Amino acid sequence: MATLDLDRGMPGLQPEPSVIAPGHTPETVTGKISSIILARAPRWWYVAFGISFLVVMMFLTCVTWLFAKGVGIWGVNIPVGWGFAIVNFVWWIGIGHAGTLISAILLLLRQDWRTSINRFAEAMTLCAVACAGMFPVLHLGRPWLAFWLLPYPNTMGLWPQWRSPLIWDVFAVSTYATVSLLFWYVGLVPDLGTMRDRAKNRLPQVLFGFLSLGWRGSMRHWHNYESAYLLLAGLATPLVLSVHTVVSFDFSIGIVPGWHSTIFPPYFVAGAIFDGFAMVLTLVLPLRAAFGLHDFITERHLQAMAKVMLATGLIVFYGYVIEIFFAWYSGSHDERFMMYNRIFGPYKWVWWALIASNGLTPQLLWNKAMRSSPLVLWLVSMVINAGMWLERFVIVITSLTRDFVPSSWGMYRGTIWDWGTFIGTLGVFCSLIFLFVRFLPMISMSEMRTLTPGSGSHGSAEVAE
Amino acid sequence: MPSTKGSKAKCGAAPAAKAGPSRLDLAAVRERLAAIGGRGGPELWRSLDELAETPEFVELLHREFPRHAAEWLDERGDSGDPSDPSGGGVSRRAFFQLAGASLALAGLTGCTRQPLEDIVPYVHQPEQVVPGRALYFATTLTLGGYGTGVLAESHEGRPTKVEGNPDHPASLGSTDMFAQAAVLDLYDPARSQAILHLGQVASWSGFMAEMSQLLRAREKLGGQGVRVLSGTVTSPSLAAQMQELSRRLPAARWHRWEPAGRHNTRAAAARAFGRPLDCRYDLSRADVLLTVDSDLFAMGPGSVAYARQFADRRRVREASPDLAQKMNRLYTVESTPTSSAGVADHRLQLSPLEIEAFLVALARELGVTAAGVAASSGAAAPASAAAPASAAAPASAAAPSDIAGGSPTGPAAQRFLHAVAQDLRAHAGASLVVVDESLSPAAQVLGHAINEALRNAGATVFYSAPVEADPVDHLQSIGELVRDMNAGQVEVLILLGGSNPVYTAPAELDFTAALKKVALRIHHGPYADETAEFCHWHIPAAHELESWGDARAFDGTASIAQPLIEPLFGGKTAQEVMAVLVGTSELSAFDLVRSFWRGSGKLGGNFDAAWRKALHDGVIPGTAEPPAAPPPLAAAAVTQAAGEIEAAAAKLRQAPGQITLAFRPDPTIFDGRYAANAWLQELPKPATKLTWDNAVLVSPATAQRLKLGVNQRVQLSWKGRKLDAAVWTLPGQADDTATLSLGYGRSHAGPRGTGLGFNAYALRTSDAAWIAPGAGLQTLPGDYVFACTQNHHVIEMSAGISEDILAGKEAQARHVIRTGTVAEFVKNPEFVREMSETPPREMTLYPNRVYSGHAWAMAIDLNTCTGCSACVVACQAENNVPVVGKEQVLKHREMQWIRVDRYFSGDVDNPQFHNQPVPCMQCENAPCEVVCPVAATIHSDEGLNDMVYNRCVGTRYCSNNCPYKVRRFNFLRYSEKSSPLLAMLQNPDVTVRMRGVMEKCTYCVQRIEHAKIDSKVSGQPVAEQRLMTACQQACPTRAISFGDLNGEQQTGRAWEVVRLKASPLNYAMRGDLNTRPRTTYLARVRNANPQLEGSHPAAAQENG
């Protein structure tokens, strides 16, 4: 802390806003955060959760109809074999990126501002990965046979086909989901102990007690906890890069113009972080206002997240530009036509909307006043979220509509069931998030306590040594 | 209790009480039987042993029905210890062992769902039937009355597929799409299934009773008021019955109406020669051909044979200096793209009346004079030789004055005319001008005159007595029928063989109103159609695959139709219905045909042997109509024809911008008779790639001039009649010409055929059977939704480029289609290979395979493909490919495994057409295989991309990664499994795919496996002639070759496909992707006329 304070005090540099509002003690932090769970839920929560739950019901309806009739209720066709399902899958996986990035990488990089948002971001990751994980199964022609993608001993003596990126995907996504879950849960353990101790009623006491794995807050516990947390952070870090790299292989291993590109791994990872941060902001800003968490999620956080978005946004924009350059530089007719088709073809509006939302909108964030305005940030985040969905649409669908042999060109249009399923997963996501903010501490109390003045033992407070 | 071992002791012990355990005491048995009998009622006994109640029987009973299950006794029980409390019974351990095993075994049965079915062996094994092996029977299918010999494949008594009969002149081993689709018609659940009388199910005997009563009454009047209406009849047995009818009922009359019949051709022959004559061609001897608005290679009698003859002169393999002379050259002038469009060396599009004017000009250019014709047709050889020679001299001087006018508009047409005329003249006697049905009789008279002047008659054109029985003018015939019906002179009308005049009759006749005035109306047809609706009786017609019959081919060759199966719905043949009229109803359909042929004497002295041979071979030898000597051409007819055309053209020129409405038989559903056939409905129409609809075809320029939107709804009008329809903009269509195909807008064509498209018959009148100049075309608000399989959405791009044109440009830029001219090829034989680079074989991450056994491959010659699409239907029939319906086609989900791509090149207002059949490429470096996560598509040792349906989970990644997009996915449950009728249609050698599964062309792997098994059994190598894919077998032009690249190792002789692949014209579509496709193409080489080449915009672009 001292080092940082020194930096902030350097002449010519404006002092950065603090990561926690002044005047907080460990007691006030714990009290404020735990009260959200222990108090009665506000009325808006019921309304919001109710709406989300209705959307979940719609999602289930769509899925039931899908299983009953077949994947043909969607708009997929030949040549566009992958439609909304894969767009949504990649989009959700991308959103699921920010959580682990904020938690693990920023932890390792000792960015103390991550503390207020990491728990929430991790929960968001899990919800997003849950949504993402459904799509590869739903989009199968015979979803009941999805387990054939897993290597298990069977009477057919068959293993999956290891050359296929879809198999890599299965492992990348499932590993990521597992590690993210573990990381999130291990981080929760001290807080669950706190909740157990603070709960007034029997049921929460039992539940939190059960989930807190006998946490007593002893020195030994703290030691084990911190070792485990740090190790998991180390384990999760490469996964942040690997998951979306592997997801991008789904495309770059294919030979379709617009897919077959070496730029995809970094471009996808940057896009995912970009999108993930946008989604964190999209969710955190309203919740901060609703629960009055301005003390813990301060302007410092917004600034930092906006800067990450700007940086990754620029990488993504660079990706768009370099794709155009390479289409020309490759000398390949197919690549050139693909790019021409993206920009001037029947789906040109998607591409231009993408450039407007992902390329131009983040440029607002150069301006500090814009970065400080929650409303602007929120709107920008929403635009970026939509823009990233469009990006996946451009990559997955526009590329497929017009590939190598002109006789087989064809357009694609999502049906009502495509939209229902997509919007349905938004409902699933929101429902899970609402349940999370209602029943689990959305900000890490144990870590926040270390940020209060005078504390200096745990977690990121190591920075202060 | 004694244990297992002890049981013997027990058995041994028990009989000790009785004596002689094994001896039957018969007396005692009788006693017991009597006692039982005494008890009353029958008592069943199982054996004499039972009756004797011998201990062996008692023991047997115990062992068979083990109440105490001696086997359950375990070792401990065997201790023989009498103090054992278990009494030697089952131990707890053994009990649980048994119970556990039973449970486990019971669980096993739940592992797989076995279909419950009874397997019943033949009680009487039919001769030759080996379950699992197909039998082939020669039979005959007809279209528009004309027969095509086919071999029908029968699996345990059900026909599943039709192949061409190599011995039949109209087939030569190939078929058109209609023959391929015949099996679906056979099993169509929408077929009429019962005799109906006043809409109620009735019986055949009831019909016969009513008829015999009626005939008795009518006979007294000489058959007054009895009329029969049929389509074109070539069947000798049916014709004989008609003669018999007129003998028995002299006042009865036989009317004919073939909606897409050869009305103009017949009329032209009558005008030119004074009597009906059939005209047929020998394309193999024609060096220069001009087809004039004629669908010579896809429609009409003999089209399959003509396509083969034509293609045989275009199989270019090597660049030789005299290639241009060896190859034929095809010019085509047409108003709407036909089967010639994709193979023509030069194509000119003109509206029908302009085409006729063009013919006049051509006749003049060629020096056809009335006098010249008269002289040349005077059968004096020197004179006929002199006529073109003398005409050649004053070519440009326009010396013949008696043919006036006829100057085609535009410089392009002028150039074309001169070039064609010069070329035809240079090849007099070895050229051919084909003007047929769609142009007016006057134009066809000119066609005859031109052929005459070019000395083609007798060389490439042959005239013979008509094949049609009792040829009459159909338009006149149906007109008379309607006149008589209206006059109340018709009391009994029998509509024979699927005649559907309520739907097809010329609009001005108002057939329906006239029909209602007939007292007794009898309809015989495969469907309870529009006409059946107005008839008292409806007799279901037997399908040709379930009937005895006969027919004659385009050249007169007669063949027998034999049934492959009992009529599924008790349908009757036309002969059976006629038998009722002529009083031979006691004869079966078989006897009717057989007795005719026995009586005809055409089968020689030993009738039975000859009959069997005729059935086996599928042709009756010596029945072809011999070519007659070229008859004298009526000189006056020629000048009159030219005058007529000129007058019409002059009228047209006075009102520029008039729309000429042209009717055509539909390319896939013909005159509407196949409207219920889903295969043909879903088959993309060759030029437009439309499915499930017809459309008013207009050229882009006309659409622009009339401000017609894409798929704009329009109202057509002709002589006060109106029809609401919708347009489809088609490059290659002549300006100011709207072509609408017949056969759509059906109201009674089953659940699949009803309510599709627009009914052209509603506008079609007798005087405008094919061409209606000056028809009205008004724009209506709104768009129609057409389901097109290629460039599904025609999007107006910037600068008015439609997606069609863009796709054509891209196809050329990517060398998907490769074309050149003979001159280019001769100059640089490597020009095709130089178009793109193929990466080295090693450029892959994965090890290269070595194919030591068979290596299957295909080569498709684009120079001979007319785009007729017979291959598509053949594949559908062979491989159980489902139809998906218009809605699914709109979503680009058609399932056909092979498609025929059509590209345009060059100018949008005068494009060239390119056809390209695309099956699976069976890539050696297959992009589909590496991306499948579950190894459902894998490479075989013989180079096939095998698709394992059972393993497919449906990620569709393989299709995404397939550059050719030849994979097809069951997005929904497309295969009809609920209908037992359609289940009979399925080829038992091919799996029926479920939903969620990817499928694609397999090179007919089931045929390959059959051939391999045969070869294994016989010890002979797989024979090239015995192994054909379905598409290859159907192809009329033999454009598709298939075989074993390593066949030489076994047979010592390279297969045809190897020779094709060695040609410098051979190329791999998108071979630049290093997919190493096993299916390759032979580039199209146009035999271009140098005179026309320079100016041809398309050609100029290609060259550049």
Short mmCIF file of N, CA and C in Angstrom, two decimals, chain B residues 634-675:
data_model
loop_
_atom_site.label_atom_id
_atom_site.label_comp_id
_atom_site.label_asym_id
_atom_site.label_seq_id
_atom_site.Cartn_x
_atom_site.Cartn_y
_atom_site.Cartn_z
N ALA B 634 -44.27 -29.95 -100.43
CA ALA B 634 -45.19 -29.10 -101.18
C ALA B 634 -44.60 -27.70 -101.30
N ALA B 635 -44.34 -27.32 -102.53
CA ALA B 635 -43.66 -26.04 -102.77
C ALA B 635 -44.48 -24.88 -102.26
N ALA B 636 -45.75 -24.97 -102.47
CA ALA B 636 -46.61 -23.85 -102.06
C ALA B 636 -46.57 -23.67 -100.56
N ALA B 637 -46.42 -24.80 -99.86
CA ALA B 637 -46.42 -24.72 -98.41
C ALA B 637 -45.29 -23.85 -97.90
N VAL B 638 -44.14 -23.91 -98.61
CA VAL B 638 -42.97 -23.16 -98.13
C VAL B 638 -43.20 -21.67 -98.25
N THR B 639 -43.63 -21.25 -99.41
CA THR B 639 -43.87 -19.82 -99.59
C THR B 639 -44.98 -19.33 -98.68
N GLN B 640 -45.96 -20.18 -98.54
CA GLN B 640 -47.07 -19.80 -97.68
C GLN B 640 -46.59 -19.65 -96.25
N ALA B 641 -45.75 -20.60 -95.80
CA ALA B 641 -45.23 -20.56 -94.44
C ALA B 641 -44.43 -19.28 -94.23
N ALA B 642 -43.58 -18.99 -95.18
CA ALA B 642 -42.76 -17.78 -95.04
C ALA B 642 -43.64 -16.55 -94.99
N GLY B 643 -44.66 -16.56 -95.80
CA GLY B 643 -45.57 -15.43 -95.81
C GLY B 643 -46.29 -15.27 -94.49
N GLU B 644 -46.75 -16.37 -93.95
CA GLU B 644 -47.44 -16.34 -92.66
C GLU B 644 -46.56 -15.75 -91.57
N ILE B 645 -45.32 -16.27 -91.55
CA ILE B 645 -44.40 -15.82 -90.52
C ILE B 645 -44.12 -14.35 -90.68
N GLU B 646 -43.94 -13.96 -91.92
CA GLU B 646 -43.63 -12.56 -92.17
C GLU B 646 -44.77 -11.67 -91.72
N ALA B 647 -45.96 -12.12 -91.98
CA ALA B 647 -47.13 -11.32 -91.59
C ALA B 647 -47.19 -11.18 -90.08
N ALA B 648 -46.96 -12.30 -89.40
CA ALA B 648 -47.00 -12.25 -87.94
C ALA B 648 -45.89 -11.36 -87.41
N ALA B 649 -44.71 -11.49 -88.02
CA ALA B 649 -43.57 -10.69 -87.55
C ALA B 649 -43.83 -9.21 -87.80
N ALA B 650 -44.44 -8.94 -88.94
CA ALA B 650 -44.73 -7.53 -89.27
C ALA B 650 -45.71 -6.96 -88.25
N LYS B 651 -46.67 -7.77 -87.89
CA LYS B 651 -47.67 -7.33 -86.91
C LYS B 651 -46.98 -7.03 -85.58
N LEU B 652 -46.04 -7.91 -85.27
CA LEU B 652 -45.32 -7.74 -84.02
C LEU B 652 -44.51 -6.46 -84.04
N ARG B 653 -43.89 -6.20 -85.21
CA ARG B 653 -43.02 -5.03 -85.28
C ARG B 653 -43.82 -3.74 -85.16
N GLN B 654 -45.07 -3.82 -85.56
CA GLN B 654 -45.90 -2.61 -85.46
C GLN B 654 -46.17 -2.24 -84.01
N ALA B 655 -46.18 -3.22 -83.16
CA ALA B 655 -46.45 -2.94 -81.74
C ALA B 655 -45.27 -3.43 -80.92
N PRO B 656 -44.19 -2.66 -80.93
CA PRO B 656 -43.02 -3.12 -80.19
C PRO B 656 -43.32 -3.16 -78.69
N GLY B 657 -42.61 -4.02 -78.01
CA GLY B 657 -42.81 -4.11 -76.57
C GLY B 657 -43.94 -5.02 -76.16
N GLN B 658 -44.56 -5.63 -77.15
CA GLN B 658 -45.60 -6.60 -76.82
C GLN B 658 -44.98 -7.82 -76.15
N ILE B 659 -45.72 -8.39 -75.26
CA ILE B 659 -45.23 -9.61 -74.61
C ILE B 659 -45.75 -10.82 -75.37
N THR B 660 -44.83 -11.70 -75.72
CA THR B 660 -45.25 -12.97 -76.29
C THR B 660 -45.26 -13.99 -75.16
N LEU B 661 -46.40 -14.58 -74.96
CA LEU B 661 -46.52 -15.60 -73.92
C LEU B 661 -46.27 -16.95 -74.56
N ALA B 662 -45.34 -17.69 -73.99
CA ALA B 662 -45.03 -19.01 -74.55
C ALA B 662 -45.33 -20.07 -73.50
N PHE B 663 -45.99 -21.13 -73.91
CA PHE B 663 -46.24 -22.26 -73.01
C PHE B 663 -45.25 -23.36 -73.33
N ARG B 664 -44.88 -24.08 -72.34
CA ARG B 664 -43.98 -25.22 -72.53
C ARG B 664 -44.40 -26.33 -71.58
N PRO B 665 -44.12 -27.58 -71.97
CA PRO B 665 -44.28 -28.62 -70.96
C PRO B 665 -43.31 -28.32 -69.83
N ASP B 666 -43.70 -28.61 -68.63
CA ASP B 666 -42.80 -28.32 -67.52
C ASP B 666 -41.59 -29.23 -67.58
N PRO B 667 -40.41 -28.71 -67.27
CA PRO B 667 -39.22 -29.55 -67.35
C PRO B 667 -39.27 -30.75 -66.39
N THR B 668 -39.98 -30.64 -65.28
CA THR B 668 -39.97 -31.77 -64.36
C THR B 668 -41.33 -32.45 -64.20
N ILE B 669 -42.42 -31.73 -64.29
CA ILE B 669 -43.70 -32.43 -64.11
C ILE B 669 -44.48 -32.54 -65.42
N PHE B 670 -43.82 -32.23 -66.51
CA PHE B 670 -44.35 -32.38 -67.84
C PHE B 670 -45.66 -31.63 -68.02
N ASP B 671 -46.74 -32.31 -68.40
CA ASP B 671 -47.99 -31.59 -68.64
C ASP B 671 -48.85 -31.53 -67.40
N GLY B 672 -48.29 -31.89 -66.26
CA GLY B 672 -49.06 -31.90 -65.02
C GLY B 672 -49.32 -33.29 -64.51
N ARG B 673 -49.00 -34.31 -65.32
CA ARG B 673 -49.30 -35.67 -64.90
C ARG B 673 -48.41 -36.10 -63.74
N TYR B 674 -47.25 -35.43 -63.59
CA TYR B 674 -46.38 -35.81 -62.48
C TYR B 674 -46.50 -34.83 -61.31
N ALA B 675 -47.60 -34.09 -61.29
CA ALA B 675 -47.74 -33.08 -60.24
C ALA B 675 -47.69 -33.70 -58.86
#
